[in-house]
PDB file of C-alpha atoms in Angstrom:
ATOM      1  CA  MET A   1       0.000   0.000   0.000  1.00 88.00           C
ATOM      2  CA  ALA A   2       1.395   3.419  -0.996  1.00 94.00           C
ATOM      3  CA  ILE A   3       0.755   6.604   0.952  1.00 96.00           C
ATOM      4  CA  VAL A   4       0.706   9.747  -1.162  1.00 96.00           C
ATOM      5  CA  LEU A   5       0.091  13.458  -0.750  1.00 96.00           C
ATOM      6  CA  GLY A   6      -3.370  14.545  -1.801  1.00 95.00           C
ATOM      7  CA  PRO A   7      -4.703  17.962  -2.805  1.00 94.00           C
ATOM      8  CA  ASN A   8      -3.268  20.746  -0.690  1.00 96.00           C
ATOM      9  CA  ARG A   9      -3.082  24.510  -0.467  1.00 96.00           C
ATOM     10  CA  TYR A  10      -2.074  27.158   2.022  1.00 98.00           C
ATOM     11  CA  GLY A  11      -2.451  30.876   2.492  1.00 98.00           C
ATOM     12  CA  LYS A  12      -3.120  33.865   4.697  1.00 98.00           C
ATOM     13  CA  ALA A  13      -6.602  34.066   6.143  1.00 97.00           C
ATOM     14  CA  GLU A  14      -8.550  37.130   7.198  1.00 97.00           C
ATOM     15  CA  VAL A  15      -6.165  39.971   6.481  1.00 98.00           C
ATOM     16  CA  ARG A  16      -8.036  42.923   7.977  1.00 98.00           C
ATOM     17  CA  LEU A  17      -7.545  46.365   6.515  1.00 97.00           C
ATOM     18  CA  VAL A  18      -9.245  49.733   6.359  1.00 96.00           C
ATOM     19  CA  ARG A  19      -8.500  52.073   3.470  1.00 95.00           C
ATOM     20  CA  VAL A  20      -9.132  55.781   4.089  1.00 94.00           C
ATOM     21  CA  THR A  21      -9.166  57.833   0.893  1.00 92.00           C
ATOM     22  CA  ARG A  22      -8.518  61.467   1.768  1.00 93.00           C
ATOM     23  CA  ILE A  23     -10.319  63.488  -0.882  1.00 93.00           C
ATOM     24  CA  THR A  24      -9.655  66.695   1.056  1.00 96.00           C
ATOM     25  CA  ALA A  25      -8.327  67.383   4.536  1.00 96.00           C
ATOM     26  CA  THR A  26     -11.766  66.709   6.034  1.00 95.00           C
ATOM     27  CA  GLU A  27     -13.716  64.793   3.360  1.00 96.00           C
ATOM     28  CA  HIS A  28     -12.828  61.102   3.328  1.00 96.00           C
ATOM     29  CA  GLU A  29     -14.025  57.784   1.883  1.00 94.00           C
ATOM     30  CA  LEU A  30     -13.832  54.537   3.874  1.00 95.00           C
ATOM     31  CA  CYS A  31     -13.357  50.936   2.738  1.00 95.00           C
ATOM     32  CA  ASP A  32     -13.231  48.116   5.329  1.00 97.00           C
ATOM     33  CA  LEU A  33     -12.078  44.715   4.028  1.00 97.00           C
ATOM     34  CA  ASN A  34     -11.329  41.183   5.209  1.00 97.00           C
ATOM     35  CA  VAL A  35      -9.150  39.371   2.650  1.00 98.00           C
ATOM     36  CA  SER A  36      -8.141  35.698   2.517  1.00 97.00           C
ATOM     37  CA  VAL A  37      -5.642  34.245   0.031  1.00 98.00           C
ATOM     38  CA  SER A  38      -5.040  30.544  -0.648  1.00 97.00           C
ATOM     39  CA  LEU A  39      -2.421  29.195  -3.085  1.00 98.00           C
ATOM     40  CA  SER A  40      -1.691  25.803  -4.622  1.00 97.00           C
ATOM     41  CA  GLY A  41       0.802  24.440  -7.131  1.00 97.00           C
ATOM     42  CA  ASP A  42       4.209  22.745  -7.018  1.00 97.00           C
ATOM     43  CA  LEU A  43       4.356  22.453  -3.242  1.00 97.00           C
ATOM     44  CA  ALA A  44       4.880  18.745  -2.630  1.00 97.00           C
ATOM     45  CA  ASP A  45       8.481  19.131  -1.428  1.00 97.00           C
ATOM     46  CA  THR A  46       7.537  21.248   1.568  1.00 97.00           C
ATOM     47  CA  HIS A  47       5.143  18.510   2.746  1.00 97.00           C
ATOM     48  CA  LEU A  48       7.313  15.520   1.921  1.00 97.00           C
ATOM     49  CA  ARG A  49      10.832  16.777   2.675  1.00 96.00           C
ATOM     50  CA  GLY A  50      10.462  20.070   4.495  1.00 97.00           C
ATOM     51  CA  ASP A  51      12.012  21.872   1.501  1.00 97.00           C
ATOM     52  CA  ASN A  52      10.531  25.377   1.479  1.00 97.00           C
ATOM     53  CA  ALA A  53      12.144  26.618  -1.742  1.00 97.00           C
ATOM     54  CA  HIS A  54       8.724  26.939  -3.436  1.00 98.00           C
ATOM     55  CA  VAL A  55       6.918  28.373  -0.417  1.00 97.00           C
ATOM     56  CA  ILE A  56       5.875  32.025  -0.453  1.00 97.00           C
ATOM     57  CA  PRO A  57       5.584  33.003   3.223  1.00 98.00           C
ATOM     58  CA  THR A  58       2.082  33.861   4.279  1.00 98.00           C
ATOM     59  CA  ASP A  59       3.599  37.033   5.714  1.00 98.00           C
ATOM     60  CA  THR A  60       4.448  37.994   2.113  1.00 98.00           C
ATOM     61  CA  MET A  61       0.855  37.364   1.069  1.00 98.00           C
ATOM     62  CA  ARG A  62      -0.311  39.750   3.761  1.00 98.00           C
ATOM     63  CA  SER A  63       2.156  42.391   2.570  1.00 98.00           C
ATOM     64  CA  VAL A  64       0.899  42.065  -1.013  1.00 97.00           C
ATOM     65  CA  VAL A  65      -2.678  42.634   0.154  1.00 98.00           C
ATOM     66  CA  TYR A  66      -1.671  45.777   2.014  1.00 97.00           C
ATOM     67  CA  ALA A  67       0.439  47.016  -0.900  1.00 96.00           C
ATOM     68  CA  PHE A  68      -2.368  46.574  -3.418  1.00 96.00           C
ATOM     69  CA  ALA A  69      -4.780  48.319  -1.030  1.00 95.00           C
ATOM     70  CA  GLN A  70      -2.917  51.541  -1.734  1.00 90.00           C
ATOM     71  CA  ASP A  71      -4.725  51.830  -5.070  1.00 77.00           C
ATOM     72  CA  GLU A  72      -6.604  55.108  -5.224  1.00 68.00           C
ATOM     73  CA  PRO A  73      -9.479  54.750  -5.345  1.00 72.00           C
ATOM     74  CA  LEU A  74      -9.697  51.125  -4.236  1.00 84.00           C
ATOM     75  CA  PRO A  75     -11.643  49.224  -6.935  1.00 89.00           C
ATOM     76  CA  ALA A  76     -14.718  47.078  -6.428  1.00 95.00           C
ATOM     77  CA  ILE A  77     -13.837  44.028  -4.352  1.00 97.00           C
ATOM     78  CA  GLU A  78     -14.265  41.676  -7.329  1.00 96.00           C
ATOM     79  CA  ALA A  79     -11.657  43.665  -9.279  1.00 95.00           C
ATOM     80  CA  PHE A  80      -9.409  43.792  -6.212  1.00 96.00           C
ATOM     81  CA  GLY A  81      -9.662  40.016  -5.814  1.00 96.00           C
ATOM     82  CA  LEU A  82      -8.883  39.476  -9.506  1.00 96.00           C
ATOM     83  CA  ARG A  83      -5.772  41.635  -9.302  1.00 96.00           C
ATOM     84  CA  LEU A  84      -4.508  39.751  -6.247  1.00 97.00           C
ATOM     85  CA  ALA A  85      -5.192  36.315  -7.743  1.00 97.00           C
ATOM     86  CA  ARG A  86      -3.454  37.126 -11.007  1.00 97.00           C
ATOM     87  CA  HIS A  87      -0.461  38.565  -9.187  1.00 97.00           C
ATOM     88  CA  PHE A  88       0.171  35.447  -7.124  1.00 98.00           C
ATOM     89  CA  VAL A  89      -0.033  33.159 -10.161  1.00 98.00           C
ATOM     90  CA  ASP A  90       2.013  35.426 -12.457  1.00 98.00           C
ATOM     91  CA  ALA A  91       4.683  36.477  -9.956  1.00 98.00           C
ATOM     92  CA  TYR A  92       5.597  33.081  -8.447  1.00 98.00           C
ATOM     93  CA  ASP A  93       6.476  30.188 -10.771  1.00 97.00           C
ATOM     94  CA  PRO A  94       5.609  27.360  -8.321  1.00 97.00           C
ATOM     95  CA  ILE A  95       2.049  28.673  -7.931  1.00 98.00           C
ATOM     96  CA  ASP A  96      -0.544  27.711 -10.537  1.00 97.00           C
ATOM     97  CA  THR A  97      -3.807  28.478  -8.735  1.00 97.00           C
ATOM     98  CA  ALA A  98      -4.909  31.289  -6.460  1.00 97.00           C
ATOM     99  CA  ARG A  99      -8.131  31.590  -4.530  1.00 97.00           C
ATOM    100  CA  VAL A 100      -9.051  34.954  -3.068  1.00 97.00           C
ATOM    101  CA  ARG A 101     -11.999  35.761  -0.837  1.00 97.00           C
ATOM    102  CA  VAL A 102     -12.899  39.348   0.065  1.00 97.00           C
ATOM    103  CA  LEU A 103     -15.536  40.555   2.520  1.00 97.00           C
ATOM    104  CA  GLU A 104     -16.423  44.235   2.580  1.00 98.00           C
ATOM    105  CA  TYR A 105     -18.079  45.590   5.712  1.00 97.00           C
ATOM    106  CA  PRO A 106     -20.385  48.529   4.989  1.00 97.00           C
ATOM    107  CA  TRP A 107     -20.175  51.818   6.828  1.00 97.00           C
ATOM    108  CA  ILE A 108     -22.603  54.720   6.378  1.00 97.00           C
ATOM    109  CA  ARG A 109     -21.981  58.336   7.182  1.00 97.00           C
ATOM    110  CA  ILE A 110     -23.351  59.679  10.460  1.00 97.00           C
ATOM    111  CA  PRO A 111     -25.940  62.408   9.859  1.00 96.00           C
ATOM    112  CA  GLY A 112     -24.736  65.864  10.826  1.00 92.00           C
ATOM    113  CA  ALA A 113     -26.374  69.257  11.184  1.00 92.00           C
ATOM    114  CA  ARG A 114     -25.475  70.066   7.576  1.00 91.00           C
ATOM    115  CA  GLY A 115     -25.893  66.647   6.035  1.00 96.00           C
ATOM    116  CA  PRO A 116     -23.876  63.413   6.148  1.00 96.00           C
ATOM    117  CA  HIS A 117     -20.679  63.849   8.121  1.00 97.00           C
ATOM    118  CA  PRO A 118     -17.620  63.933   5.807  1.00 96.00           C
ATOM    119  CA  HIS A 119     -15.386  61.722   7.979  1.00 97.00           C
ATOM    120  CA  ALA A 120     -17.507  59.914  10.582  1.00 97.00           C
ATOM    121  CA  TRP A 121     -19.387  56.669  10.024  1.00 97.00           C
ATOM    122  CA  THR A 122     -21.511  54.028  11.712  1.00 98.00           C
ATOM    123  CA  ARG A 123     -21.319  50.351  10.819  1.00 96.00           C
ATOM    124  CA  ALA A 124     -24.228  49.094   8.703  1.00 94.00           C
ATOM    125  CA  ALA A 125     -25.657  45.570   8.701  1.00 90.00           C
ATOM    126  CA  GLY A 126     -24.502  42.722   6.517  1.00 94.00           C
ATOM    127  CA  SER A 127     -21.467  42.501   4.271  1.00 97.00           C
ATOM    128  CA  ARG A 128     -20.554  42.210   0.600  1.00 97.00           C
ATOM    129  CA  TYR A 129     -18.624  39.197  -0.663  1.00 96.00           C
ATOM    130  CA  ALA A 130     -16.388  38.379  -3.627  1.00 97.00           C
ATOM    131  CA  GLY A 131     -14.594  35.139  -4.446  1.00 96.00           C
ATOM    132  CA  VAL A 132     -12.043  34.671  -7.227  1.00 96.00           C
ATOM    133  CA  LEU A 133     -10.462  31.486  -8.562  1.00 95.00           C
ATOM    134  CA  HIS A 134      -7.611  31.892 -11.055  1.00 95.00           C
ATOM    135  CA  GLY A 135      -5.739  28.898 -12.394  1.00 94.00           C
ATOM    136  CA  PRO A 136      -4.979  26.621 -15.359  1.00 94.00           C
ATOM    137  CA  ALA A 137      -8.665  25.945 -16.059  1.00 90.00           C
ATOM    138  CA  GLY A 138      -9.501  29.637 -16.255  1.00 92.00           C
ATOM    139  CA  THR A 139     -10.761  32.467 -14.101  1.00 94.00           C
ATOM    140  CA  GLU A 140     -14.083  32.561 -12.293  1.00 93.00           C
ATOM    141  CA  VAL A 141     -15.687  35.157 -10.071  1.00 95.00           C
ATOM    142  CA  CYS A 142     -18.595  34.972  -7.661  1.00 96.00           C
ATOM    143  CA  SER A 143     -20.164  37.823  -5.742  1.00 97.00           C
ATOM    144  CA  GLY A 144     -22.496  37.786  -2.816  1.00 97.00           C
ATOM    145  CA  LEU A 145     -23.836  39.165   0.401  1.00 96.00           C
ATOM    146  CA  ALA A 146     -23.769  37.818   3.919  1.00 95.00           C
ATOM    147  CA  ASP A 147     -25.860  38.172   7.070  1.00 94.00           C
ATOM    148  CA  VAL A 148     -28.509  40.512   5.645  1.00 96.00           C
ATOM    149  CA  SER A 149     -31.496  40.254   8.000  1.00 97.00           C
ATOM    150  CA  VAL A 150     -34.986  40.336   6.478  1.00 97.00           C
ATOM    151  CA  LEU A 151     -38.445  39.808   7.966  1.00 98.00           C
ATOM    152  CA  LYS A 152     -42.063  39.636   6.784  1.00 97.00           C
ATOM    153  CA  SER A 153     -44.784  40.008   9.410  1.00 97.00           C
ATOM    154  CA  THR A 154     -47.368  38.304   7.169  1.00 97.00           C
ATOM    155  CA  GLY A 155     -47.595  36.731   3.733  1.00 98.00           C
ATOM    156  CA  SER A 156     -46.059  33.445   4.849  1.00 98.00           C
ATOM    157  CA  GLU A 157     -47.647  30.057   5.485  1.00 97.00           C
ATOM    158  CA  PHE A 158     -46.403  26.575   6.366  1.00 97.00           C
ATOM    159  CA  HIS A 159     -48.723  23.571   6.264  1.00 98.00           C
ATOM    160  CA  GLY A 160     -49.288  20.247   4.498  1.00 97.00           C
ATOM    161  CA  PHE A 161     -45.944  18.882   5.693  1.00 97.00           C
ATOM    162  CA  LEU A 162     -45.190  15.265   6.557  1.00 97.00           C
ATOM    163  CA  THR A 163     -46.163  14.322  10.104  1.00 97.00           C
ATOM    164  CA  ASP A 164     -45.524  11.378  12.371  1.00 97.00           C
ATOM    165  CA  ARG A 165     -45.578  10.654  16.093  1.00 98.00           C
ATOM    166  CA  TYR A 166     -42.611  12.974  16.648  1.00 97.00           C
ATOM    167  CA  THR A 167     -44.268  15.997  15.034  1.00 97.00           C
ATOM    168  CA  THR A 168     -45.144  18.812  17.431  1.00 94.00           C
ATOM    169  CA  LEU A 169     -45.249  21.740  14.989  1.00 94.00           C
ATOM    170  CA  ALA A 170     -48.731  23.035  14.222  1.00 94.00           C
ATOM    171  CA  PRO A 171     -49.555  24.050  10.640  1.00 96.00           C
ATOM    172  CA  THR A 172     -50.123  27.759  10.077  1.00 96.00           C
ATOM    173  CA  ARG A 173     -51.714  29.961   7.424  1.00 96.00           C
ATOM    174  CA  ASP A 174     -50.043  33.115   8.706  1.00 96.00           C
ATOM    175  CA  ARG A 175     -46.643  33.430  10.323  1.00 96.00           C
ATOM    176  CA  VAL A 176     -43.685  35.758  10.701  1.00 97.00           C
ATOM    177  CA  LEU A 177     -40.974  34.797   8.217  1.00 98.00           C
ATOM    178  CA  ALA A 178     -37.483  35.981   9.123  1.00 97.00           C
ATOM    179  CA  THR A 179     -34.029  34.985   7.938  1.00 97.00           C
ATOM    180  CA  SER A 180     -30.485  36.195   7.443  1.00 97.00           C
ATOM    181  CA  VAL A 181     -29.685  36.005   3.747  1.00 97.00           C
ATOM    182  CA  TYR A 182     -26.379  34.473   2.667  1.00 97.00           C
ATOM    183  CA  ALA A 183     -26.185  34.513  -1.119  1.00 97.00           C
ATOM    184  CA  CYS A 184     -23.471  33.941  -3.721  1.00 96.00           C
ATOM    185  CA  TRP A 185     -23.905  34.345  -7.452  1.00 97.00           C
ATOM    186  CA  ARG A 186     -21.540  33.166 -10.169  1.00 96.00           C
ATOM    187  CA  HIS A 187     -20.740  35.385 -13.122  1.00 95.00           C
ATOM    188  CA  ARG A 188     -20.303  34.202 -16.689  1.00 91.00           C
ATOM    189  CA  ARG A 189     -16.636  33.594 -17.255  1.00 83.00           C
ATOM    190  CA  ASP A 190     -14.817  36.701 -18.427  1.00 70.00           C
ATOM    191  CA  GLU A 191     -11.051  36.374 -18.309  1.00 58.00           C
ATOM    192  CA  ASP A 192     -10.537  40.129 -18.172  1.00 64.00           C
ATOM    193  CA  GLY A 193     -13.478  41.225 -16.044  1.00 74.00           C
ATOM    194  CA  ALA A 194     -13.132  44.769 -17.363  1.00 77.00           C
ATOM    195  CA  SER A 195     -16.496  44.605 -19.134  1.00 84.00           C
ATOM    196  CA  ILE A 196     -18.404  44.073 -15.874  1.00 91.00           C
ATOM    197  CA  ASP A 197     -19.666  46.925 -13.731  1.00 94.00           C
ATOM    198  CA  TRP A 198     -19.208  45.077 -10.450  1.00 96.00           C
ATOM    199  CA  ASP A 199     -20.917  47.674  -8.264  1.00 96.00           C
ATOM    200  CA  ALA A 200     -23.993  47.933 -10.489  1.00 96.00           C
ATOM    201  CA  SER A 201     -24.209  44.140 -10.708  1.00 96.00           C
ATOM    202  CA  PHE A 202     -24.031  43.783  -6.928  1.00 97.00           C
ATOM    203  CA  ASP A 203     -26.589  46.528  -6.258  1.00 97.00           C
ATOM    204  CA  GLY A 204     -29.043  45.143  -8.804  1.00 97.00           C
ATOM    205  CA  THR A 205     -28.743  41.552  -7.638  1.00 98.00           C
ATOM    206  CA  ARG A 206     -29.121  42.482  -3.973  1.00 97.00           C
ATOM    207  CA  ASP A 207     -32.208  44.557  -4.754  1.00 98.00           C
ATOM    208  CA  THR A 208     -33.774  41.688  -6.720  1.00 98.00           C
ATOM    209  CA  LEU A 209     -33.150  39.199  -3.915  1.00 98.00           C
ATOM    210  CA  LEU A 210     -34.685  41.432  -1.267  1.00 98.00           C
ATOM    211  CA  ARG A 211     -37.620  42.541  -3.435  1.00 98.00           C
ATOM    212  CA  THR A 212     -38.472  38.944  -4.277  1.00 98.00           C
ATOM    213  CA  PHE A 213     -38.343  37.930  -0.621  1.00 98.00           C
ATOM    214  CA  ALA A 214     -40.782  40.732   0.181  1.00 98.00           C
ATOM    215  CA  GLU A 215     -43.198  40.140  -2.708  1.00 98.00           C
ATOM    216  CA  THR A 216     -43.362  36.327  -2.778  1.00 98.00           C
ATOM    217  CA  HIS A 217     -46.305  34.875  -0.888  1.00 98.00           C
ATOM    218  CA  SER A 218     -44.418  32.109   0.837  1.00 98.00           C
ATOM    219  CA  LEU A 219     -45.725  28.584   1.352  1.00 98.00           C
ATOM    220  CA  SER A 220     -42.303  27.495   2.559  1.00 98.00           C
ATOM    221  CA  LEU A 221     -38.874  29.050   2.916  1.00 98.00           C
ATOM    222  CA  GLN A 222     -37.726  26.577   0.247  1.00 98.00           C
ATOM    223  CA  GLN A 223     -40.224  28.085  -2.212  1.00 98.00           C
ATOM    224  CA  THR A 224     -39.019  31.577  -1.340  1.00 98.00           C
ATOM    225  CA  LEU A 225     -35.393  30.531  -1.864  1.00 98.00           C
ATOM    226  CA  TYR A 226     -36.117  29.252  -5.366  1.00 98.00           C
ATOM    227  CA  ALA A 227     -38.152  32.340  -6.257  1.00 98.00           C
ATOM    228  CA  MET A 228     -35.264  34.589  -5.179  1.00 98.00           C
ATOM    229  CA  GLY A 229     -32.712  32.708  -7.258  1.00 98.00           C
ATOM    230  CA  GLU A 230     -35.025  32.439 -10.259  1.00 98.00           C
ATOM    231  CA  ALA A 231     -35.722  36.181 -10.223  1.00 98.00           C
ATOM    232  CA  VAL A 232     -32.011  37.002 -10.187  1.00 98.00           C
ATOM    233  CA  LEU A 233     -31.224  34.767 -13.172  1.00 98.00           C
ATOM    234  CA  THR A 234     -34.268  36.029 -15.075  1.00 98.00           C
ATOM    235  CA  GLU A 235     -33.276  39.666 -14.639  1.00 98.00           C
ATOM    236  CA  ARG A 236     -29.478  39.390 -14.936  1.00 96.00           C
ATOM    237  CA  GLU A 237     -28.165  37.682 -18.057  1.00 94.00           C
ATOM    238  CA  GLY A 238     -24.564  37.924 -16.858  1.00 94.00           C
ATOM    239  CA  LEU A 239     -25.159  35.502 -13.984  1.00 96.00           C
ATOM    240  CA  VAL A 240     -25.348  31.722 -14.295  1.00 96.00           C
ATOM    241  CA  GLU A 241     -25.826  30.391 -10.768  1.00 96.00           C
ATOM    242  CA  VAL A 242     -27.165  31.546  -7.405  1.00 97.00           C
ATOM    243  CA  ARG A 243     -26.498  29.770  -4.112  1.00 96.00           C
ATOM    244  CA  LEU A 244     -28.542  30.669  -1.065  1.00 97.00           C
ATOM    245  CA  GLU A 245     -28.430  29.822   2.624  1.00 97.00           C
ATOM    246  CA  LEU A 246     -31.487  30.937   4.585  1.00 97.00           C
ATOM    247  CA  PRO A 247     -31.510  30.138   8.314  1.00 97.00           C
ATOM    248  CA  ASN A 248     -35.054  30.305   9.627  1.00 96.00           C
ATOM    249  CA  ARG A 249     -35.080  32.842  12.466  1.00 95.00           C
ATOM    250  CA  HIS A 250     -38.069  31.434  14.302  1.00 94.00           C
ATOM    251  CA  HIS A 251     -40.651  33.807  15.790  1.00 94.00           C
ATOM    252  CA  VAL A 252     -42.961  31.828  18.055  1.00 91.00           C
ATOM    253  CA  PRO A 253     -46.244  33.415  19.190  1.00 89.00           C
ATOM    254  CA  VAL A 254     -46.293  33.890  22.943  1.00 90.00           C
ATOM    255  CA  ASP A 255     -49.139  32.201  24.813  1.00 84.00           C
ATOM    256  CA  PRO A 256     -50.278  34.699  27.483  1.00 84.00           C
ATOM    257  CA  SER A 257     -53.338  32.659  28.523  1.00 83.00           C
ATOM    258  CA  PRO A 258     -51.739  31.389  31.790  1.00 86.00           C
ATOM    259  CA  PHE A 259     -51.752  34.979  33.052  1.00 83.00           C
ATOM    260  CA  GLY A 260     -55.078  35.980  31.551  1.00 80.00           C
ATOM    261  CA  GLY A 261     -53.889  37.533  28.320  1.00 82.00           C
ATOM    262  CA  HIS A 262     -54.718  37.144  24.636  1.00 86.00           C
ATOM    263  CA  ASN A 263     -52.232  37.310  21.815  1.00 81.00           C
ATOM    264  CA  ALA A 264     -53.705  38.439  18.486  1.00 83.00           C
ATOM    265  CA  GLY A 265     -50.532  37.703  16.560  1.00 81.00           C
ATOM    266  CA  GLU A 266     -48.653  40.645  18.031  1.00 86.00           C
ATOM    267  CA  VAL A 267     -46.152  39.285  20.575  1.00 89.00           C
ATOM    268  CA  TYR A 268     -43.490  36.722  19.627  1.00 88.00           C
ATOM    269  CA  GLN A 269     -40.635  34.929  21.295  1.00 94.00           C
ATOM    270  CA  VAL A 270     -37.528  35.019  19.102  1.00 95.00           C
ATOM    271  CA  THR A 271     -35.297  31.959  19.276  1.00 92.00           C
ATOM    272  CA  ASP A 272     -31.748  31.874  17.916  1.00 86.00           C
ATOM    273  CA  ARG A 273     -31.138  28.106  18.120  1.00 91.00           C
ATOM    274  CA  PRO A 274     -31.820  25.488  17.100  1.00 95.00           C
ATOM    275  CA  TYR A 275     -33.000  26.800  13.756  1.00 95.00           C
ATOM    276  CA  GLY A 276     -34.029  25.452  10.394  1.00 96.00           C
ATOM    277  CA  LEU A 277     -31.381  25.935   7.705  1.00 97.00           C
ATOM    278  CA  ILE A 278     -32.599  26.036   4.121  1.00 97.00           C
ATOM    279  CA  GLU A 279     -29.919  25.753   1.404  1.00 97.00           C
ATOM    280  CA  GLY A 280     -30.258  25.556  -2.347  1.00 97.00           C
ATOM    281  CA  THR A 281     -28.774  26.360  -5.739  1.00 96.00           C
ATOM    282  CA  VAL A 282     -30.616  27.827  -8.716  1.00 97.00           C
ATOM    283  CA  LEU A 283     -28.796  27.753 -12.045  1.00 95.00           C
ATOM    284  CA  ARG A 284     -29.230  27.945 -15.786  1.00 96.00           C
ATOM    285  CA  ASP A 285     -29.528  24.456 -17.259  1.00 93.00           C
ATOM    286  CA  ASP A 286     -26.954  25.297 -19.939  1.00 90.00           C
ATOM    287  CA  ALA A 287     -24.415  26.834 -17.529  1.00 86.00           C
ATOM    288  CA  ALA A 288     -20.873  25.495 -17.532  1.00 85.00           C
ATOM    289  CA  PRO A 289     -20.040  23.767 -14.247  1.00 87.00           C
ATOM    290  CA  ALA A 290     -18.235  25.873 -11.680  1.00 86.00           C
ATOM    291  CA  LEU A 291     -14.481  25.479 -11.589  1.00 81.00           C
ATOM    292  CA  ALA A 292     -13.271  23.193  -8.814  1.00 70.00           C
ATOM    293  CA  ASP A 293     -12.948  24.739  -5.381  1.00 70.00           C
ATOM    294  CA  LEU A 294     -14.571  28.040  -6.265  1.00 67.00           C
ATOM    295  CA  PRO A 295     -14.303  29.977  -2.991  1.00 67.00           C
ATOM    296  CA  TRP A 296     -17.946  30.294  -2.021  1.00 67.00           C
ATOM    297  CA  ARG A 297     -18.619  31.975   1.284  1.00 62.00           C
TER     298      ARG A 297
END
């Protein structure tokens, strides 16, 4: 029996940086990123013999991220991830594949007496995501959003499900539907990426996802998931696949009858765990398969 080295990669995870663009002495722009880089290639010797001649220190990877963050202005995170991935493959002969993941945390300006403050912010909810894979098979980019909380106070049902002696859940024709949206969408392959307006694509896709959640009369969170993905692909020709994770943030009506009360669907107990987790992929039936190890969220 032979023992061999299988697939492997290494990198620098969660490089945190904030880029302040100083337009004037008092008017600034803010970009808050979390960047992870993972590399693979001709790296067997470091595993098998401890020979590090082909190893780029992860400290160097971190330095590259910081160096490239000096771009002014910093590009959309998809473009930033593409530049990093191409650099690591082009600059280091032993490396043939780079995976880059970028999270952008949103900040909004604090209102001031004369409008939005020029250099003071408050952290907004959720985050924007980009994943890039660049290697021998080509280049692929996915975008996404993470931890965007949404809630509908009506327009959601859940009934007709399978029951057995372990079932305690009562069917309902009206319930609160709440979730935190985690979504990734894969772009059509474009080796250059220059033809894509990344910001407009992200804004439009996010708006479609949230609008569809709001407007779909839900018979299950699974149905809502599919409707969200279908709407995105219908409206945006440049996308080929949407992956969604929707944890069900349960809102359970409180029973005030033991202390003489009545709840007309107005008071709920919110539970954070355990929770239902609904996951699914919606894709075009003629879409090329995703490249291996595409860095989804």
